[in-house]
Coordinates of C-alpha atoms in Angstrom, one line a residue:
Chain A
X1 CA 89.6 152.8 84.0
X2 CA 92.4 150.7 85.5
X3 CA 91.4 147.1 85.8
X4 CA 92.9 145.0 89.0
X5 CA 94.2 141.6 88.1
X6 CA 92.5 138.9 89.9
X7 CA 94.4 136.4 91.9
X8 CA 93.5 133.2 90.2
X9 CA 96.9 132.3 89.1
X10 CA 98.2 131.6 92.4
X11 CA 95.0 130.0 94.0
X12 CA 94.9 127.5 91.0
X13 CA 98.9 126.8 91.6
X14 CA 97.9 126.0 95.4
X15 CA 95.2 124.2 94.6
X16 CA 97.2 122.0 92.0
X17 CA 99.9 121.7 94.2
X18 CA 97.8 120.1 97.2
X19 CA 95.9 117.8 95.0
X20 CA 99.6 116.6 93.6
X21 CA 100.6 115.8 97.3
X22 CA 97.1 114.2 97.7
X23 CA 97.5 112.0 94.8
X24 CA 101.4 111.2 96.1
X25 CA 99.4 110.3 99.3
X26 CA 96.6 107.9 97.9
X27 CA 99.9 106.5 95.8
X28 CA 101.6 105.9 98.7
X29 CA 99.1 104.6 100.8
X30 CA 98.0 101.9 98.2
X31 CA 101.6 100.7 97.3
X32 CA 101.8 100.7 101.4
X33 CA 98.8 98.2 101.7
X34 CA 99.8 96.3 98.6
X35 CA 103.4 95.7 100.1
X36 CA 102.3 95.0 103.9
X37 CA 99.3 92.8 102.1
X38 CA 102.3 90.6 100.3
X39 CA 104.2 90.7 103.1
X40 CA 101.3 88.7 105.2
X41 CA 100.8 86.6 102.2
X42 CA 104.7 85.6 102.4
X43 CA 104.7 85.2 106.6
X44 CA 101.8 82.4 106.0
X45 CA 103.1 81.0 103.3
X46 CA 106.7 80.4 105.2
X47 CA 104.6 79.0 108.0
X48 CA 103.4 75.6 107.8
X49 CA 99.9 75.2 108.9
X50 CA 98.3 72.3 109.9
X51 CA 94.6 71.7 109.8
X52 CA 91.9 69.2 110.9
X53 CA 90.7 67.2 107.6
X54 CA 87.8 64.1 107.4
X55 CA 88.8 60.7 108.5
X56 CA 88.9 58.8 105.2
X57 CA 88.8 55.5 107.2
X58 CA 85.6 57.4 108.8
X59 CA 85.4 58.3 112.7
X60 CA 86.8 62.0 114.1
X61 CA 88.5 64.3 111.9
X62 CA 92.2 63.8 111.3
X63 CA 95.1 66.4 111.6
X64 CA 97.1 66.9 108.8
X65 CA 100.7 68.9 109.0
X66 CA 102.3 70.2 105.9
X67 CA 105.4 68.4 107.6
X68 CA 104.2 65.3 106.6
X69 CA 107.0 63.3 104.5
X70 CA 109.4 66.3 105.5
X71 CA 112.5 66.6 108.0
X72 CA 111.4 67.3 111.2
X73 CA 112.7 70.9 112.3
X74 CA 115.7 70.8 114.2
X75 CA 115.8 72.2 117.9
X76 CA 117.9 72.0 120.5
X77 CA 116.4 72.8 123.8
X78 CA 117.3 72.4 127.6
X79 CA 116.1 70.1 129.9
X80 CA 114.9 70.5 133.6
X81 CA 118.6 70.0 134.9
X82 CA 119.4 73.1 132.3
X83 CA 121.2 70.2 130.2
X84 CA 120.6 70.9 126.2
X85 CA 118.9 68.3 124.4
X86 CA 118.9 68.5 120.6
X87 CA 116.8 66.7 117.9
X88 CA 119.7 65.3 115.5
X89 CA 121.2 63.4 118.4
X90 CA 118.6 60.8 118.4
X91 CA 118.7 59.8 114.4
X92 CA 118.5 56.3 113.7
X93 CA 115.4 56.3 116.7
X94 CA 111.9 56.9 116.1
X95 CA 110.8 59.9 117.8
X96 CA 107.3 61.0 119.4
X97 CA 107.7 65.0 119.7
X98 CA 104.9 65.3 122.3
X99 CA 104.1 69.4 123.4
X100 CA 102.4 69.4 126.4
X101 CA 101.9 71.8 128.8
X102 CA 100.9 71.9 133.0
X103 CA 97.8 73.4 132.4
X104 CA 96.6 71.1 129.3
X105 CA 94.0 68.3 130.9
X106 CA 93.7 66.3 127.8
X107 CA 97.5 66.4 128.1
X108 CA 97.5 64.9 131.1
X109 CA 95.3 62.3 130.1
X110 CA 97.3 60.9 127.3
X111 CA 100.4 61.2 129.4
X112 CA 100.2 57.5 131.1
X113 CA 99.9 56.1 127.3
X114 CA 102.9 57.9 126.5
X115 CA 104.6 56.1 129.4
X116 CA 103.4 53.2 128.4
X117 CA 104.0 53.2 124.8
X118 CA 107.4 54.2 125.6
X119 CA 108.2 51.6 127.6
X120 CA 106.6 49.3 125.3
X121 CA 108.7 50.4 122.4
X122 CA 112.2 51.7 123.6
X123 CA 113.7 48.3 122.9
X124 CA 113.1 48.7 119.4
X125 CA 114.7 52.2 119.0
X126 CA 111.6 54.7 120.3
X127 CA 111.5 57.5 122.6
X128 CA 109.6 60.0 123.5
X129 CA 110.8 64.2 123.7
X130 CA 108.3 65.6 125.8
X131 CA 108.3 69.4 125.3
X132 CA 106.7 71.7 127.7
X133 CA 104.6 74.6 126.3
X134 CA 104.5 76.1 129.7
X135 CA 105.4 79.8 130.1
X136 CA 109.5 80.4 130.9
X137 CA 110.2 83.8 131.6
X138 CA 114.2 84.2 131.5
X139 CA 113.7 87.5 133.1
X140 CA 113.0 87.0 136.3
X141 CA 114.9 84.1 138.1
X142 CA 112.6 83.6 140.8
X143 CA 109.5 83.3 138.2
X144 CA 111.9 80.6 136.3
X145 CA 112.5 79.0 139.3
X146 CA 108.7 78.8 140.0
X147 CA 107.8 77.8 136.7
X148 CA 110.8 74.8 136.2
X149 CA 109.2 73.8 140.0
X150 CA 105.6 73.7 138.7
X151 CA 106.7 71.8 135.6
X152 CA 109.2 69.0 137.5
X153 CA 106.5 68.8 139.7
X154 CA 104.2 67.7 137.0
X155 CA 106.5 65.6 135.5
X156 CA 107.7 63.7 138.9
X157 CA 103.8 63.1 139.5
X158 CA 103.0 61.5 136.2
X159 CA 106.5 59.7 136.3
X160 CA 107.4 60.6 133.3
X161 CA 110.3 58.4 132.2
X162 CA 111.7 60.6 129.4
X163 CA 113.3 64.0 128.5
X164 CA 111.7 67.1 128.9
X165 CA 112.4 70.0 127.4
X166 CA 111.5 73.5 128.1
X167 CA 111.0 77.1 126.8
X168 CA 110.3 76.0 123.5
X169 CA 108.5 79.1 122.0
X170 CA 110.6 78.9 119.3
X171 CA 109.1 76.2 117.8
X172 CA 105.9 77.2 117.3
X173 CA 106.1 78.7 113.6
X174 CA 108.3 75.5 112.6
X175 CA 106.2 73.1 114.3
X176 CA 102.4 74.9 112.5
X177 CA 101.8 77.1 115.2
X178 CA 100.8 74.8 117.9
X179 CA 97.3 76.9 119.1
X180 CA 96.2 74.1 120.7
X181 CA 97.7 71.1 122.5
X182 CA 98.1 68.6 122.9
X183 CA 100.4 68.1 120.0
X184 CA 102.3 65.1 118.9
X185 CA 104.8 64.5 115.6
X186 CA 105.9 61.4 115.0
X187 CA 109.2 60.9 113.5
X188 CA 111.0 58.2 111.8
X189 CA 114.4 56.7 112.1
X190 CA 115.5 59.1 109.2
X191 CA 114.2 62.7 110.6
X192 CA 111.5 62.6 108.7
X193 CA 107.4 63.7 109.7
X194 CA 105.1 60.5 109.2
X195 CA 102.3 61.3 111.4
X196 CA 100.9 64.0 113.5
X197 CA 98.6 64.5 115.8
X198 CA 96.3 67.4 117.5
X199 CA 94.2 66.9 120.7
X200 CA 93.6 64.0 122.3
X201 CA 92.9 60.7 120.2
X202 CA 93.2 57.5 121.5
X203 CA 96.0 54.6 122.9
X204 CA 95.5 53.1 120.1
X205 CA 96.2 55.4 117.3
X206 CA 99.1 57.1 119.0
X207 CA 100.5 53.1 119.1
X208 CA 100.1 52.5 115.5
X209 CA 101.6 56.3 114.7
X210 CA 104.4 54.9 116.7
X211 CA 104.7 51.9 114.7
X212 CA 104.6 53.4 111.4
X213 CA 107.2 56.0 112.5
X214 CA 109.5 52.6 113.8
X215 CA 108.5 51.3 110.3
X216 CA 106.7 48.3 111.6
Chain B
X1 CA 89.8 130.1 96.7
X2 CA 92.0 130.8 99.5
X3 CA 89.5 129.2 101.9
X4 CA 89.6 126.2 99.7
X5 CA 93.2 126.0 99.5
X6 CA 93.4 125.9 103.2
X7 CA 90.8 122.8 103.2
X8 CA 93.2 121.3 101.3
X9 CA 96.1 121.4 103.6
X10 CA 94.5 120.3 106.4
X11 CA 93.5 117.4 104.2
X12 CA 96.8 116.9 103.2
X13 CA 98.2 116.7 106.8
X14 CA 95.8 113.9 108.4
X15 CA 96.1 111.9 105.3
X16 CA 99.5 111.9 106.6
X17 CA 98.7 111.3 109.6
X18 CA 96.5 107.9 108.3
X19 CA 99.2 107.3 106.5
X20 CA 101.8 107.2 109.1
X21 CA 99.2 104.9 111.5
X22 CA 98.6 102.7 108.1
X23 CA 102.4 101.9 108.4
X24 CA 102.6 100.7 111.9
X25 CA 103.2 97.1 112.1
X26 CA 100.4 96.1 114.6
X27 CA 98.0 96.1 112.2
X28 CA 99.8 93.1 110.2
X29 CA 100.6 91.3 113.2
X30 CA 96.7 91.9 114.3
X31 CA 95.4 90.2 110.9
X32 CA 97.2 87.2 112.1
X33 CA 95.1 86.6 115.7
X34 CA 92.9 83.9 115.9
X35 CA 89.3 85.4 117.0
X36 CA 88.7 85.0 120.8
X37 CA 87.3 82.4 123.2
X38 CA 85.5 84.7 125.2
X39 CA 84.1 87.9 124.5
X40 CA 82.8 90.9 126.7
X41 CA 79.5 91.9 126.5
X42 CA 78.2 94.1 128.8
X43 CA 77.9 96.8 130.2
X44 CA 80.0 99.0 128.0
X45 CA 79.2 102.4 130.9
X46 CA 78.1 102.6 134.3
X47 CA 77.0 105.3 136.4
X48 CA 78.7 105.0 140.5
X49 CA 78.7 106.8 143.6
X50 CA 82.4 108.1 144.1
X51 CA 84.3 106.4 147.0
X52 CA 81.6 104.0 147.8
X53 CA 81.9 100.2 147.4
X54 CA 78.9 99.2 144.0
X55 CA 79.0 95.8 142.4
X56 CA 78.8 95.8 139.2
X57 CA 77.7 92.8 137.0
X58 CA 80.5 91.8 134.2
X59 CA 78.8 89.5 131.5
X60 CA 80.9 87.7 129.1
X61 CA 80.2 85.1 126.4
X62 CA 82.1 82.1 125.3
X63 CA 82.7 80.8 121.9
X64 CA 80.7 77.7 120.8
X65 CA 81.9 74.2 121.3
X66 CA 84.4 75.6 124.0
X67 CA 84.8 75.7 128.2
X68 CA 87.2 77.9 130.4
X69 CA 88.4 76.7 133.8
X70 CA 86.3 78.1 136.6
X71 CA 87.5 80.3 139.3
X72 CA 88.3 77.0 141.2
X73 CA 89.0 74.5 138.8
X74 CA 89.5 71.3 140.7
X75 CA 92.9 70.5 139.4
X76 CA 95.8 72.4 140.5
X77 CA 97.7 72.9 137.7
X78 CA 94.6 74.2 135.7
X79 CA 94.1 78.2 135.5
X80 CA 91.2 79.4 137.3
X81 CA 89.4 82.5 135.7
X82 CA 90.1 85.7 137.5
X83 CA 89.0 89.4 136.6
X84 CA 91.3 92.3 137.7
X85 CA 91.4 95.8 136.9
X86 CA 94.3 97.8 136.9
X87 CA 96.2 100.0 139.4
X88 CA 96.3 103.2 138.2
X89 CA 92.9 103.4 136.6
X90 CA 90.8 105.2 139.2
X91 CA 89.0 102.3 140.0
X92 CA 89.4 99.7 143.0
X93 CA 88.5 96.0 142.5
X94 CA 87.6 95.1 146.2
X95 CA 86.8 91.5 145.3
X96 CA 85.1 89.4 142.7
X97 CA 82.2 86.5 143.2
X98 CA 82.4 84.0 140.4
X99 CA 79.3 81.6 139.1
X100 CA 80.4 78.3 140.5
X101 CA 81.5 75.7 137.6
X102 CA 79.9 73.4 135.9
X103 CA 80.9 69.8 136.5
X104 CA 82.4 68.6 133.2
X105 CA 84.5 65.2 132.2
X106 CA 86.5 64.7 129.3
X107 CA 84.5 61.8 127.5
X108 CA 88.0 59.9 127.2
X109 CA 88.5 60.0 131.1
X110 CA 85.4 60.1 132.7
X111 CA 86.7 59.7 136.2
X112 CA 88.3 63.2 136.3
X113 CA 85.9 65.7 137.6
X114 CA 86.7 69.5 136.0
X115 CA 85.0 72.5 136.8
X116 CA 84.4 75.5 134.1
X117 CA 82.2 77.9 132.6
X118 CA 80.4 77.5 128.7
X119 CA 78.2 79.5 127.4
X120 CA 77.5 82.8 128.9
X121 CA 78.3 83.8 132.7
X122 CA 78.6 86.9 134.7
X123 CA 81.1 87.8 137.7
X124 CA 80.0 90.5 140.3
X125 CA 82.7 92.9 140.8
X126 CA 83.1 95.0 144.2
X127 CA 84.3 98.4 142.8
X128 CA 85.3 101.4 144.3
X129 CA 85.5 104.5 142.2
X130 CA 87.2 107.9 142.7
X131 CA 85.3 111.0 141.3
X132 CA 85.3 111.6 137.9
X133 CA 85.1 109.2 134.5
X134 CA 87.1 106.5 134.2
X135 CA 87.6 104.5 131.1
X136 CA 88.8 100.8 132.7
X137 CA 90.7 98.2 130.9
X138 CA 89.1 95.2 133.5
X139 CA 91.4 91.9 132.7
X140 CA 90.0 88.4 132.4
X141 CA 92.6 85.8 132.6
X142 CA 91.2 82.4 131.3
X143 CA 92.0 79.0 129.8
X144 CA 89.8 77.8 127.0
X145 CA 89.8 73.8 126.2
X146 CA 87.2 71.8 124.0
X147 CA 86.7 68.3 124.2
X148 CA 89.9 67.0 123.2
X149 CA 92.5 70.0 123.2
X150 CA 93.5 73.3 124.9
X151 CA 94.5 76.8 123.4
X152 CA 97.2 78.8 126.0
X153 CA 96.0 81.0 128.7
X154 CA 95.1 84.1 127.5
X155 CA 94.4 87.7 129.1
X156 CA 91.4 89.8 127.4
X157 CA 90.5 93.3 127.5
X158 CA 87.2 94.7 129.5
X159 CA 86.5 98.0 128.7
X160 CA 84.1 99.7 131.0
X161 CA 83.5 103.6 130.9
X162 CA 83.2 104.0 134.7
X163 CA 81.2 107.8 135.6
X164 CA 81.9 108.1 139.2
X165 CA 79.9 110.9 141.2

């Protein structure tokens, strides 16, 4: 009787074979999540993040930046009249980094104090960069046009007295993601963060921010 | 055995396939997003006549503690809410009739008078459908605030599954 060899030799190589790519699959995936999962962890931790923390002197919750006690990030931005403004060139003033934006109400409720508080102060080596959060879109020259109207408008209604500068995406990651506005970094006569603030707050406290960062 | 083997291929190639889609970079920018400020509810189908104007109810929900501009906010510079849906998805938005706001002040300035939406509100849309089923991508552009700060104008998704007949 001849016997007929059974083909389970070359079933059990193809078998093996696809569970070997399988298992270089599962590999791959994992060391894929693991990478993209440190790669998050990096992103966040390269971002500053500021976050809302009790009052210790009681009253509304405080924000706190993780620029506190650190240089300010540098920018250099343009101005309505296209003219580029940069941080560094006002050292040896303190600062109030105010973001803003058109369609911000509590923005334009805090705006007069700013006025006023800069008027108040410029004597002693304060101003105020207003910075515009308001979408610019480079693209398309008449939308840029609109949008540098709509802001100019704003800024000739509320009279604002100092610079304002524009299309300032950029500054977003540097500045702790600035979800919400408004937003306002105070900085000292050295470059350095000594206060910040998210939302609106009051006259008051955005006058002794202002002091701390002249070093009153 | 053969049969098996085969099984295992196939396996093989959509693990690829997941694996490819695993490596795409929207999903770590996506883990980043801050959850929404307003939300879609319902309804998720609807049933139309073809080529005949049907309003259709949109309901949408919005997060605790926070207010959008309504579709006429009272200051110009503020961004009303306004639904549209998209050109080339079958469907026609003929017009849309908003819940009036609201009246709401911001407790440090109560002489300005806004206008928005909290909690829950709904927006009749005038559609017109061709025949056939069409899965629209309704916008909602909105402008969330809470009492003392504002998040950016956003767009969100609607997805409807429109059956026209």
């Amino acid at each position: 009787m001849e016997l007929r060899p059974i083909p389970v030799k070359r079933n059990t190589i193809v078998l093996g074979t696809v569970l070997f790519i399988l298992a270089v699959f599962a590999w791959a995936g994992w060391a894929n999540f693991e990478y993209r999962k440190q790669a998050h962890e990096r992103l966040l931790a390269m971002t500053p993040q500021g976050e809302m923390a009790a009052n210790p002197a009681g009253g509304a919750p405080q924000y706190v930046t993780p620029l506190q006690g650190k240089p300010a990030p540098a920018f250099t931005l343009e101005d309505l009249s296209g003219e580029k403004r940069s941080l560094a060139s006002y050292k040896g003033k303190a600062v109030l980094i105010n973001f803003w934006a058109t369609w911000c109400a509590p923005c334009k409720i805090e705006t007069p104090w700013l006025i006023e508080l800069r008027n108040q102060y410029a004597a002693q080596g304060f101003e105020v960069l207003g910075i515009s959060m308001d979408d610019i879109d480079r693209g398309d020259p008449q939308k840029l046009s609109d949008e540098k109207r709509q802001i100019a408008r704003f800024v000739q209604q509320e009279q604002m007295p100092y610079p304002v500068l524009i299309d300032a995406d950029s500054l977003s990651t540097p500045y702790g993601g600035l979800d919400s506005l408004p937003a306002s970094f105070f900085v000292d006569r050295n470059g350095i963060v000594v206060a910040a603030q998210l939302g609106l707050t009051s006259k008051a406290e955005i006058e002794a921010n202002i002091r701390k960062a002249l070093g009153n | 055995m053969m049969i098996a083997a085969k099984s295992g291929m196939w396996i093989a190639i959509a693990l690829a396939g997941l694996l490819a889609q695993a490596q795409s970079p929207n999903l770590l920018t996506h883990s980043t997003l801050k959850p929404a400020a307003v939300e879609f509810l319902y309804p998720e189908q609807i049933n139309v006549p073809a080529g005949k104007a049907t309003t259709i109810t949109l309901h949408f929900r919005i997060a605790p503690g926070l207010h959008i501009n309504s579709h006429t906010p009272k200051v110009d510079e503020l961004i009303p809410t306004s639904l549209s849906i998209p050109e080339d998805s079958g469907v026609r938005l003929e017009g849309a009739v908003y819940p009036p706001g609201a009246e709401f002040t911001l407790p440090l300035d109560p002489r300005t008078k806004l206008s928005v939406y909290s909690g829950e509100f709904t927006i009749q849309a005038r559609i017109v459908a061709a025949a056939g089923d069409h899965l629209v991508e309704a916008r909602l552009r909105y402008q969330a605030c809470d009492n003392s700060a504002c998040m950016p104008p956003r767009t969100m998704t609607a997805a409807i599954d429109v059956l026209a007949k």
